Amino acid sequence: MNDQEGLEEIRQVFFQECEEHLSVLEDELGSIGTSPDKLSKINTIFRSVHSIKGGAAAFGMENLVRLAHLFEEVLEKFRSGLLDIDQNSVEIFLKATDFLSDIVSFYRFGTSLSDSNETYADLNHYLNDGIDPDQNLILNSMVPEEIDEFKFQPVKIDIIDQKENTFFFEINPKYSFYSNGDDAINFLVFLQKKGIIEVELDATEVPSLTYFEADVCYLKWKIILRTPEARENIEEIFEWSGGDLGCKFIESPFSKDNLELQPLPIPTHESSNDGLVDPALVNRVSQYENKEHSTIRIDTCRVDKLVDLVSELVINQGAIRTQMQSSNVLPGSSLDIAVSELNQLTQELQENVMAMRAHPIKAVFQRMNRIVREAARLSGKHVVFHIEGEEAEIDRSILEKLSEPLMHLIRNAIDHGLEKPNIRKNSKKNNEGNLYLRAFIRSGRFIIEVEDDGSGLNCSKIYKKAISKKIIMPGIHLEKEEIQNLIFSPGFSTLDVVSELSGRGVGMDVVKKTISEIGGNISVFSEEGKGTKFSISLPMTLSIIDGLIFKSGNQKFIVPTNYVVEAFLLEEKKILKISENELKYLYRNELIPINIKEKKYLSICLVLQNEKKSNYAIVVDELIDQSKFVIKSIEKNYKKLSGFLSSTILGDGSVALIIDVDSGIGSFL
Amino acid sequence: MNIMIVDDSRTIRNILRNILEKAGYNVCPAEDGLDALEKLKLFDPNIIITDLNMPRMDGLELVKKLRSGPKTQYVPILFLTTEGNSEVRNKGRESGATGWLLKPFTADRLLETIERVLP
């Protein structure tokens, strides 16, 4: 790696950090209004802005430094209590955050910068000695090529002083301390929350068993506490237990070296010399650390490679098992046991590797805050945005593709779904429209919902539109749900007027396409006048599928378990001849398509249900197993096959195809 | 985790109960010392929080009683006091309480203090 690449890498890490800080800003600003401890939020915000400024200065990103600096100065006014946080200031801060984010993108991707005058003016408003207005002009006219022309002016960065105090003290709890229901370990655990502590147990007072008395307190602890708290606060903790704790500060500090190097004084108790107390036990130093998750950044390529390798391992495992069966290895033999242990380890390894790719959906949801703000501003609607379940985790590769469709759905919901305040008032709704973004996991699928309490979908309008756009034939009867789902058809649009926000309404089909590309479904539920809910159902991961494997002829196929409704023996009398070469199966009083042409077949029948809730009967020769399969793309290795999602490699090395129930089931009938 | 709260003020009882139940504790309120002793025949607390000044049986007496009974001998007991002076605190500790909590308190402070004796 040469220097250039190294620098680029550091730059990228800085951008990632910026993103994290920006999301902290959004988070804190979002909740500051209702928070009882505004000051601590302001402090957190300040630290994030400060960090961005520090990094930006190191890379000479003048633009970023300038805004961050101004932002920081304004925050300082709030931090020192000169100004109070109100709704207006939160909004200005959010705007500043958005603009910071824009500047970061500008440096990172070379995207263009929008007009910043307003943001600067708003911020400057808080400072009596506003900065030179000329600076704004420079900022606005800036284009990427001009970066080099800026003179690098070192910006004074003051490091936030995180003062840490170190206290040395000893506790020697008395009998009453314990008899009052307290315990030394409780005290130590509590202390650990205040900072980092090092504890040394002093058991020199413990006598030999002959002289040992069960209810006498022999133990003392020496403690080093490193904490940002002031001495008064620490003293208060000691005072809480009164004199029973037997606490005293040691003014002459005993250093850590002393702890390790200096042997403890030889027990003075004469009976201790008989060696009943093991010095090794006495001299134990335990350390309590603050529990913090430590993280490392790993290139996603490496994780992907690992996932691939583990998948291969799983396939290999299957191969070994098949081999063992054909070479008559007895169940319970040592080889069999060893292999099943290996199996278990592989499975754990696989689960853990998959977990590495999992990422909270928060990363995407947070971005939507801004989309909502912008959309609300442009459309002049009042929107209360509720985010639920942002901690839910999903495979990173899916996460990355969710941003666009969600943005679209949210813009649509605000633009088309929610009504203007005056209209809402007429329909006896709150002035403010509610928009919900939810994530949760239901029966192994990752569900995301975008719901608004707006006007809902107008079925008759959609129906007419669909006819005029030649999406459906006139006169056809459709259920309400079917009509609503027409909005996902290509080229469909409900708004005749192009709106600035969500365009012509093209894109619902694109949303659907993007979602199905990552193995998901989208559906819409709406009640006119009450609201609309889009529900996206996604697989938890893209590389493993839970499926049912069956045999048809001498070929094996897999169908994803979530599509299987039922499996049973085919009853001949329920097969009905509809026309010359078309059979249907009577399933729960419903005639469903079946994939056989002649009636004499007698075998196992699988009932599958696609996303449109239509059932299909598939006749198979043999059901083999239900298990997890590693997905191997057919497109990458062969070419796209209609009717199949992808393929997998079975234990015996053969390839099995995975059936695409949603869009491909027709090709089997 | 079970917590018994003993206070003659309904407001204080409700506030405590609200905070503690939200934090996931199982709460049994009692109106005074006698009521507490009665309810303790059924309820098995992991910690008891009691006011000092109450009718019928006050906090100090309750603590002494609790410390002499086998069931509650070592159960942590916190007493609520509005007085910051150490005299009251010492009295409480002498009677056998584990620690104290100053009124008025915040939810955080309350939970922190409970965690101090119930890690």
PDB file of C-alpha atoms in Angstrom, chain A residues 501-621:
ATOM      1  CA  LEU A 501     -41.496  16.042  -4.410  1.00  0.00           C
ATOM      2  CA  SER A 502     -42.233  12.609  -5.700  1.00  0.00           C
ATOM      3  CA  GLY A 503     -42.422  13.172  -9.396  1.00  0.00           C
ATOM      4  CA  ARG A 504     -45.109  11.548 -11.449  1.00  0.00           C
ATOM      5  CA  GLY A 505     -45.617   8.667  -9.138  1.00  0.00           C
ATOM      6  CA  VAL A 506     -43.508   6.501 -11.358  1.00  0.00           C
ATOM      7  CA  GLY A 507     -41.347   4.514  -9.109  1.00  0.00           C
ATOM      8  CA  MET A 508     -43.795   2.357  -7.236  1.00  0.00           C
ATOM      9  CA  ASP A 509     -42.965  -0.301  -9.790  1.00  0.00           C
ATOM     10  CA  VAL A 510     -39.307   0.512  -9.348  1.00  0.00           C
ATOM     11  CA  VAL A 511     -39.718   0.201  -5.591  1.00  0.00           C
ATOM     12  CA  LYS A 512     -41.306  -3.184  -6.079  1.00  0.00           C
ATOM     13  CA  LYS A 513     -38.551  -4.254  -8.443  1.00  0.00           C
ATOM     14  CA  THR A 514     -35.803  -3.216  -6.033  1.00  0.00           C
ATOM     15  CA  ILE A 515     -37.492  -5.023  -3.183  1.00  0.00           C
ATOM     16  CA  SER A 516     -37.947  -8.234  -5.126  1.00  0.00           C
ATOM     17  CA  GLU A 517     -34.354  -8.093  -6.281  1.00  0.00           C
ATOM     18  CA  ILE A 518     -33.322  -8.542  -2.677  1.00  0.00           C
ATOM     19  CA  GLY A 519     -35.781 -11.376  -2.219  1.00  0.00           C
ATOM     20  CA  GLY A 520     -38.550  -9.336  -0.643  1.00  0.00           C
ATOM     21  CA  ASN A 521     -42.218  -8.606  -1.254  1.00  0.00           C
ATOM     22  CA  ILE A 522     -44.095  -5.372  -0.901  1.00  0.00           C
ATOM     23  CA  SER A 523     -47.796  -5.000  -0.430  1.00  0.00           C
ATOM     24  CA  VAL A 524     -50.141  -2.164   0.386  1.00  0.00           C
ATOM     25  CA  PHE A 525     -53.110  -1.998   2.742  1.00  0.00           C
ATOM     26  CA  SER A 526     -55.222   1.084   2.708  1.00  0.00           C
ATOM     27  CA  GLU A 527     -58.522   2.320   3.926  1.00  0.00           C
ATOM     28  CA  GLU A 528     -59.896   5.376   2.253  1.00  0.00           C
ATOM     29  CA  GLY A 529     -59.826   8.386   4.529  1.00  0.00           C
ATOM     30  CA  LYS A 530     -57.918   6.574   7.233  1.00  0.00           C
ATOM     31  CA  GLY A 531     -54.477   5.938   5.850  1.00  0.00           C
ATOM     32  CA  THR A 532     -52.139   3.706   3.935  1.00  0.00           C
ATOM     33  CA  LYS A 533     -49.696   1.078   5.046  1.00  0.00           C
ATOM     34  CA  PHE A 534     -46.910  -0.317   2.921  1.00  0.00           C
ATOM     35  CA  SER A 535     -45.484  -3.525   4.214  1.00  0.00           C
ATOM     36  CA  ILE A 536     -42.152  -4.855   3.018  1.00  0.00           C
ATOM     37  CA  SER A 537     -41.193  -8.379   3.893  1.00  0.00           C
ATOM     38  CA  LEU A 538     -37.553  -9.292   3.483  1.00  0.00           C
ATOM     39  CA  PRO A 539     -35.461 -12.385   4.011  1.00  0.00           C
ATOM     40  CA  MET A 540     -33.103 -12.132   6.963  1.00  0.00           C
ATOM     41  CA  THR A 541     -30.166 -12.970   4.805  1.00  0.00           C
ATOM     42  CA  LEU A 542     -29.425 -13.307   1.150  1.00  0.00           C
ATOM     43  CA  SER A 543     -27.174 -16.291   1.297  1.00  0.00           C
ATOM     44  CA  ILE A 544     -29.127 -18.902   3.207  1.00  0.00           C
ATOM     45  CA  ILE A 545     -32.656 -20.046   2.666  1.00  0.00           C
ATOM     46  CA  ASP A 546     -34.895 -22.225   4.776  1.00  0.00           C
ATOM     47  CA  GLY A 547     -36.422 -24.644   2.356  1.00  0.00           C
ATOM     48  CA  LEU A 548     -38.236 -27.878   1.705  1.00  0.00           C
ATOM     49  CA  ILE A 549     -36.451 -30.215  -0.669  1.00  0.00           C
ATOM     50  CA  PHE A 550     -38.420 -32.620  -2.819  1.00  0.00           C
ATOM     51  CA  LYS A 551     -37.881 -34.990  -5.679  1.00  0.00           C
ATOM     52  CA  SER A 552     -39.693 -34.899  -8.969  1.00  0.00           C
ATOM     53  CA  GLY A 553     -38.587 -37.492 -11.466  1.00  0.00           C
ATOM     54  CA  ASN A 554     -34.910 -37.839 -10.747  1.00  0.00           C
ATOM     55  CA  GLN A 555     -34.387 -34.155 -10.144  1.00  0.00           C
ATOM     56  CA  LYS A 556     -34.403 -32.454  -6.744  1.00  0.00           C
ATOM     57  CA  PHE A 557     -36.000 -29.065  -6.168  1.00  0.00           C
ATOM     58  CA  ILE A 558     -36.237 -26.715  -3.249  1.00  0.00           C
ATOM     59  CA  VAL A 559     -39.130 -24.489  -2.333  1.00  0.00           C
ATOM     60  CA  PRO A 560     -38.642 -21.792   0.339  1.00  0.00           C
ATOM     61  CA  THR A 561     -40.481 -22.900   3.484  1.00  0.00           C
ATOM     62  CA  ASN A 562     -42.365 -19.638   3.925  1.00  0.00           C
ATOM     63  CA  TYR A 563     -44.363 -20.364   0.766  1.00  0.00           C
ATOM     64  CA  VAL A 564     -45.448 -23.849   1.776  1.00  0.00           C
ATOM     65  CA  VAL A 565     -48.967 -24.016   3.177  1.00  0.00           C
ATOM     66  CA  GLU A 566     -49.483 -27.723   3.472  1.00  0.00           C
ATOM     67  CA  ALA A 567     -48.236 -31.109   2.304  1.00  0.00           C
ATOM     68  CA  PHE A 568     -50.528 -34.144   2.038  1.00  0.00           C
ATOM     69  CA  LEU A 569     -51.341 -37.197  -0.014  1.00  0.00           C
ATOM     70  CA  LEU A 570     -53.219 -36.324  -3.140  1.00  0.00           C
ATOM     71  CA  GLU A 571     -56.856 -37.401  -3.117  1.00  0.00           C
ATOM     72  CA  GLU A 572     -57.868 -38.458  -6.571  1.00  0.00           C
ATOM     73  CA  LYS A 573     -61.526 -37.609  -6.145  1.00  0.00           C
ATOM     74  CA  LYS A 574     -60.659 -33.999  -5.477  1.00  0.00           C
ATOM     75  CA  ILE A 575     -59.008 -33.572  -8.836  1.00  0.00           C
ATOM     76  CA  LEU A 576     -61.494 -31.950 -11.185  1.00  0.00           C
ATOM     77  CA  LYS A 577     -61.332 -31.733 -14.895  1.00  0.00           C
ATOM     78  CA  ILE A 578     -62.025 -28.132 -15.833  1.00  0.00           C
ATOM     79  CA  SER A 579     -61.461 -28.342 -19.555  1.00  0.00           C
ATOM     80  CA  GLU A 580     -59.916 -30.688 -22.071  1.00  0.00           C
ATOM     81  CA  ASN A 581     -56.365 -30.343 -20.792  1.00  0.00           C
ATOM     82  CA  GLU A 582     -56.759 -28.488 -17.554  1.00  0.00           C
ATOM     83  CA  LEU A 583     -57.146 -29.989 -14.094  1.00  0.00           C
ATOM     84  CA  LYS A 584     -57.868 -28.214 -10.837  1.00  0.00           C
ATOM     85  CA  TYR A 585     -57.659 -29.407  -7.296  1.00  0.00           C
ATOM     86  CA  LEU A 586     -60.379 -28.867  -4.719  1.00  0.00           C
ATOM     87  CA  TYR A 587     -58.503 -27.542  -1.735  1.00  0.00           C
ATOM     88  CA  ARG A 588     -60.516 -26.282   1.240  1.00  0.00           C
ATOM     89  CA  ASN A 589     -63.501 -25.449  -0.970  1.00  0.00           C
ATOM     90  CA  GLU A 590     -61.317 -23.593  -3.418  1.00  0.00           C
ATOM     91  CA  LEU A 591     -60.343 -24.740  -6.861  1.00  0.00           C
ATOM     92  CA  ILE A 592     -56.637 -24.251  -7.247  1.00  0.00           C
ATOM     93  CA  PRO A 593     -54.328 -24.876 -10.202  1.00  0.00           C
ATOM     94  CA  ILE A 594     -52.376 -28.118 -10.144  1.00  0.00           C
ATOM     95  CA  ASN A 595     -49.310 -29.106 -12.150  1.00  0.00           C
ATOM     96  CA  ILE A 596     -50.509 -32.384 -13.623  1.00  0.00           C
ATOM     97  CA  LYS A 597     -52.267 -33.065 -16.859  1.00  0.00           C
ATOM     98  CA  GLU A 598     -53.639 -36.531 -16.187  1.00  0.00           C
ATOM     99  CA  LYS A 599     -55.800 -37.824 -13.427  1.00  0.00           C
ATOM    100  CA  LYS A 600     -54.118 -41.154 -12.767  1.00  0.00           C
ATOM    101  CA  TYR A 601     -51.297 -39.662 -10.742  1.00  0.00           C
ATOM    102  CA  LEU A 602     -51.338 -40.564  -7.052  1.00  0.00           C
ATOM    103  CA  SER A 603     -48.674 -38.947  -4.983  1.00  0.00           C
ATOM    104  CA  ILE A 604     -47.736 -36.234  -2.530  1.00  0.00           C
ATOM    105  CA  CYS A 605     -49.174 -32.806  -3.039  1.00  0.00           C
ATOM    106  CA  LEU A 606     -47.661 -29.555  -1.822  1.00  0.00           C
ATOM    107  CA  VAL A 607     -49.833 -26.490  -1.530  1.00  0.00           C
ATOM    108  CA  LEU A 608     -47.882 -23.304  -2.088  1.00  0.00           C
ATOM    109  CA  GLN A 609     -49.061 -19.772  -1.580  1.00  0.00           C
ATOM    110  CA  ASN A 610     -47.523 -16.812  -3.335  1.00  0.00           C
ATOM    111  CA  GLU A 611     -47.370 -13.209  -2.193  1.00  0.00           C
ATOM    112  CA  LYS A 612     -50.771 -12.513  -3.722  1.00  0.00           C
ATOM    113  CA  LYS A 613     -52.200 -15.188  -1.430  1.00  0.00           C
ATOM    114  CA  SER A 614     -53.124 -17.435  -4.322  1.00  0.00           C
ATOM    115  CA  ASN A 615     -52.702 -21.145  -3.736  1.00  0.00           C
ATOM    116  CA  TYR A 616     -51.157 -23.650  -6.095  1.00  0.00           C
ATOM    117  CA  ALA A 617     -50.930 -27.405  -5.820  1.00  0.00           C
ATOM    118  CA  ILE A 618     -47.693 -29.022  -6.884  1.00  0.00           C
ATOM    119  CA  VAL A 619     -47.485 -32.795  -7.193  1.00  0.00           C
ATOM    120  CA  VAL A 620     -44.116 -34.207  -6.212  1.00  0.00           C
ATOM    121  CA  ASP A 621     -42.680 -37.720  -6.078  1.00  0.00           C
TER     122      ASP A 621
END
